[in-house]
C-alpha positions as a Python dict, from the first residue, in 0.01 Angstrom:
ca = {
    (1, 'E'): (0, 0, 0),
    (2, 'M'): (82, -70, 362),
    (3, 'A'): (329, 223, 372),
    (4, 'A'): (73, 453, 207),
    (5, 'V'): (-192, 365, 473),
    (6, 'R'): (60, 378, 755),
    (7, 'A'): (153, 735, 652),
    (8, 'V'): (-200, 871, 707),
    (9, 'V'): (-315, 693, 1025),
    (10, 'S'): (-268, 776, 1393),
    (11, 'P'): (61, 704, 1577),
    (12, 'R'): (-125, 423, 1763),
    (13, 'M'): (-243, 262, 1444),
    (14, 'Q'): (103, 301, 1293),
    (15, 'L'): (236, 93, 1584),
    (16, 'M'): (-32, -170, 1532),
    (17, 'I'): (55, -198, 1163),
    (18, 'D'): (426, -227, 1249),
    (19, 'L'): (361, -486, 1517),
    (20, 'L'): (142, -693, 1289),
    (21, 'Y'): (407, -686, 1019),
    (22, 'L'): (704, -748, 1246),
    (23, 'T'): (543, -1041, 1426),
    (24, 'G'): (348, -1200, 1141),
    (25, 'Q'): (73, -1287, 1389),
    (26, 'R'): (-303, -1277, 1350),
    (27, 'I'): (-474, -953, 1435),
    (28, 'G'): (-652, -1092, 1741),
    (29, 'D'): (-326, -1230, 1881),
    (30, 'V'): (-149, -895, 1848),
    (31, 'L'): (-439, -700, 1996),
    (32, 'A'): (-445, -940, 2292),
    (33, 'L'): (-73, -923, 2343),
    (34, 'R'): (-11, -891, 2715),
    (35, 'R'): (274, -700, 2882),
    (36, 'G'): (367, -1024, 3052),
    (37, 'A'): (455, -1165, 2703),
    (38, 'I'): (752, -936, 2684),
    (39, 'L'): (1045, -1157, 2773),
    (40, 'P'): (1415, -1088, 2775),
    (41, 'E'): (1461, -1298, 2463),
    (42, 'G'): (1160, -1163, 2268),
    (43, 'L'): (779, -1179, 2253),
    (44, 'A'): (586, -1482, 2357),
    (45, 'F'): (267, -1574, 2170),
    (46, 'K'): (6, -1842, 2224),
    (47, 'Q'): (-208, -1826, 1914),
    (48, 'E'): (-569, -1828, 1990),
    (49, 'K'): (-676, -2007, 1673),
    (50, 'T'): (-427, -2301, 1676),
    (51, 'G'): (-293, -2295, 2025),
    (52, 'A'): (55, -2282, 1883),
    (53, 'R'): (316, -2127, 2108),
    (54, 'L'): (618, -1937, 1980),
    (55, 'A'): (869, -1687, 2104),
    (56, 'L'): (967, -1422, 1855),
    (57, 'A'): (1327, -1313, 1893),
    (58, 'W'): (1393, -943, 1937),
    (59, 'T'): (1512, -742, 1642),
    (60, 'P'): (1598, -382, 1679),
    (61, 'A'): (1274, -291, 1490),
    (62, 'L'): (1058, -515, 1708),
    (63, 'R'): (1214, -383, 2026),
    (64, 'Q'): (1165, -26, 1919),
    (65, 'C'): (801, -93, 1819),
    (66, 'I'): (721, -243, 2162),
    (67, 'D'): (908, 34, 2342),
    (68, 'D'): (710, 303, 2142),
    (69, 'A'): (382, 123, 2206),
    (70, 'L'): (445, 115, 2574),
    (71, 'A'): (548, 478, 2576),
    (72, 'L'): (239, 577, 2384),
    (73, 'H'): (31, 555, 2698),
    (74, 'G'): (284, 665, 2946),
    (75, 'D'): (276, 498, 3283),
    (76, 'L'): (-85, 391, 3270),
    (77, 'P'): (-113, 47, 3426),
    (78, 'R'): (-257, -180, 3151),
    (79, 'V'): (-250, -553, 3101),
    (80, 'T'): (-235, -548, 2720),
    (81, 'I'): (1, -347, 2495),
    (82, 'F'): (-291, -200, 2302),
    (83, 'F'): (-614, -132, 2484),
    (84, 'G'): (-957, 24, 2427),
    (85, 'R'): (-1209, 155, 2671),
    (86, 'G'): (-1195, 22, 3027),
    (87, 'S'): (-849, -125, 2985),
    (88, 'K'): (-985, -404, 2765),
    (89, 'P'): (-783, -524, 2468),
    (90, 'A'): (-830, -301, 2165),
    (91, 'D'): (-1142, -400, 1969),
    (92, 'Y'): (-1088, -568, 1627),
    (93, 'R'): (-1374, -382, 1460),
    (94, 'T'): (-1234, -41, 1567),
    (95, 'V'): (-889, -124, 1446),
    (96, 'R'): (-1032, -259, 1117),
    (97, 'D'): (-1237, 60, 1080),
    (98, 'Q'): (-925, 272, 1140),
    (99, 'W'): (-733, 73, 877),
    (100, 'E'): (-1023, 114, 626),
    (101, 'A'): (-1040, 494, 691),
    (102, 'G'): (-656, 507, 630),
    (103, 'C'): (-710, 325, 301),
    (104, 'V'): (-960, 580, 195),
    (105, 'L'): (-736, 873, 292),
    (106, 'A'): (-434, 706, 115),
    (107, 'G'): (-634, 619, -198),
    (108, 'V'): (-559, 249, -153),
    (109, 'V'): (-829, 11, -276),
    (110, 'D'): (-873, -360, -202),
    (111, 'A'): (-623, -377, 82),
    (112, 'H'): (-726, -550, 403),
    (113, 'L'): (-585, -545, 749),
    (114, 'H'): (-523, -917, 736),
    (115, 'D'): (-310, -874, 426),
    (116, 'I'): (-28, -756, 661),
    (117, 'R'): (12, -1112, 795),
    (118, 'A'): (59, -1247, 441),
    (119, 'K'): (311, -977, 363),
    (120, 'S'): (502, -1052, 679),
    (121, 'L'): (519, -1426, 605),
    (122, 'T'): (611, -1364, 242),
    (123, 'D'): (889, -1121, 336),
    (124, 'A'): (1017, -1356, 604),
    (125, 'K'): (1036, -1636, 346),
    (126, 'R'): (1223, -1405, 100),
    (127, 'Q'): (1472, -1319, 380),
    (128, 'G'): (1541, -1684, 444),
    (129, 'H'): (1339, -1720, 767),
    (130, 'D'): (1103, -1994, 855),
    (131, 'A'): (765, -1850, 748),
    (132, 'Q'): (587, -2163, 864),
    (133, 'A'): (718, -2132, 1219),
    (134, 'L'): (650, -1762, 1223),
    (135, 'G'): (292, -1817, 1119),
    (136, 'G'): (250, -2099, 1373),
    (137, 'H'): (128, -2325, 1098),
    (138, 'A'): (122, -2704, 1143),
    (139, 'S'): (182, -2756, 767),
    (140, 'A'): (380, -2595, 492),
    (141, 'A'): (64, -2614, 277),
    (142, 'M'): (-103, -2364, 505),
    (143, 'T'): (181, -2120, 493),
    (144, 'A'): (189, -2166, 110),
    (145, 'R'): (-175, -2047, 102),
    (146, 'Y'): (-67, -1721, 261),
    (147, 'I'): (230, -1671, 36),
    (148, 'R'): (112, -1809, -300),
    (149, 'L'): (-24, -1490, -448),
    (150, 'R'): (245, -1266, -309),
    (151, 'D'): (562, -1463, -380),
    (152, 'T'): (669, -1419, -742),
    (153, 'P'): (956, -1648, -838),
    (154, 'L'): (1256, -1495, -1012),
    (155, 'V'): (1340, -1704, -1315),
    (156, 'H'): (1614, -1675, -1579),
    (157, 'G'): (1592, -1735, -1950),
    (158, 'P'): (1871, -1827, -2188),
    (159, 'S'): (2171, -1597, -2175),
    (160, 'G'): (2175, -1535, -2554),
    (161, 'L'): (2109, -1672, -2898),
    (162, 'S'): (2271, -1999, -2986),
    (163, 'K'): (2474, -1992, -3313),
    (164, 'T'): (2291, -2303, -3426),
    (165, 'V'): (1958, -2123, -3451),
}
């Protein structure tokens, strides 16, 4: 669903989707991401909701996403990575509306912008990363709430019929 929506939205919205997924952060925290948060070792976040601080290490995909986002606006001097009118951070409602319009164009139903965070945390867990730390959650139970409906365990049954049956 995310890929289908991403394929029909603007390049700016594509980068927002990518950054939401690659960072696993809340929408407001990504929209408020300041250029000063770009550090040599990665991206620094202070989550608005919890106050949790984390530095997300660079991956090639994350570095490319940030470089592309910065290049999108050329040399315009802005404080935040994504901005709206008057150099203010991009507006959540506008971004949500663009996501919803993309869903309509892609024929995707019942997908929400905040689902990207859950997908990111779920995929991070599947890849062996610390989803709780990525999400900035104080408890594993909170992280589990994000992951519970998206993480399907792989189980194994018996390897064959027993001769005693």
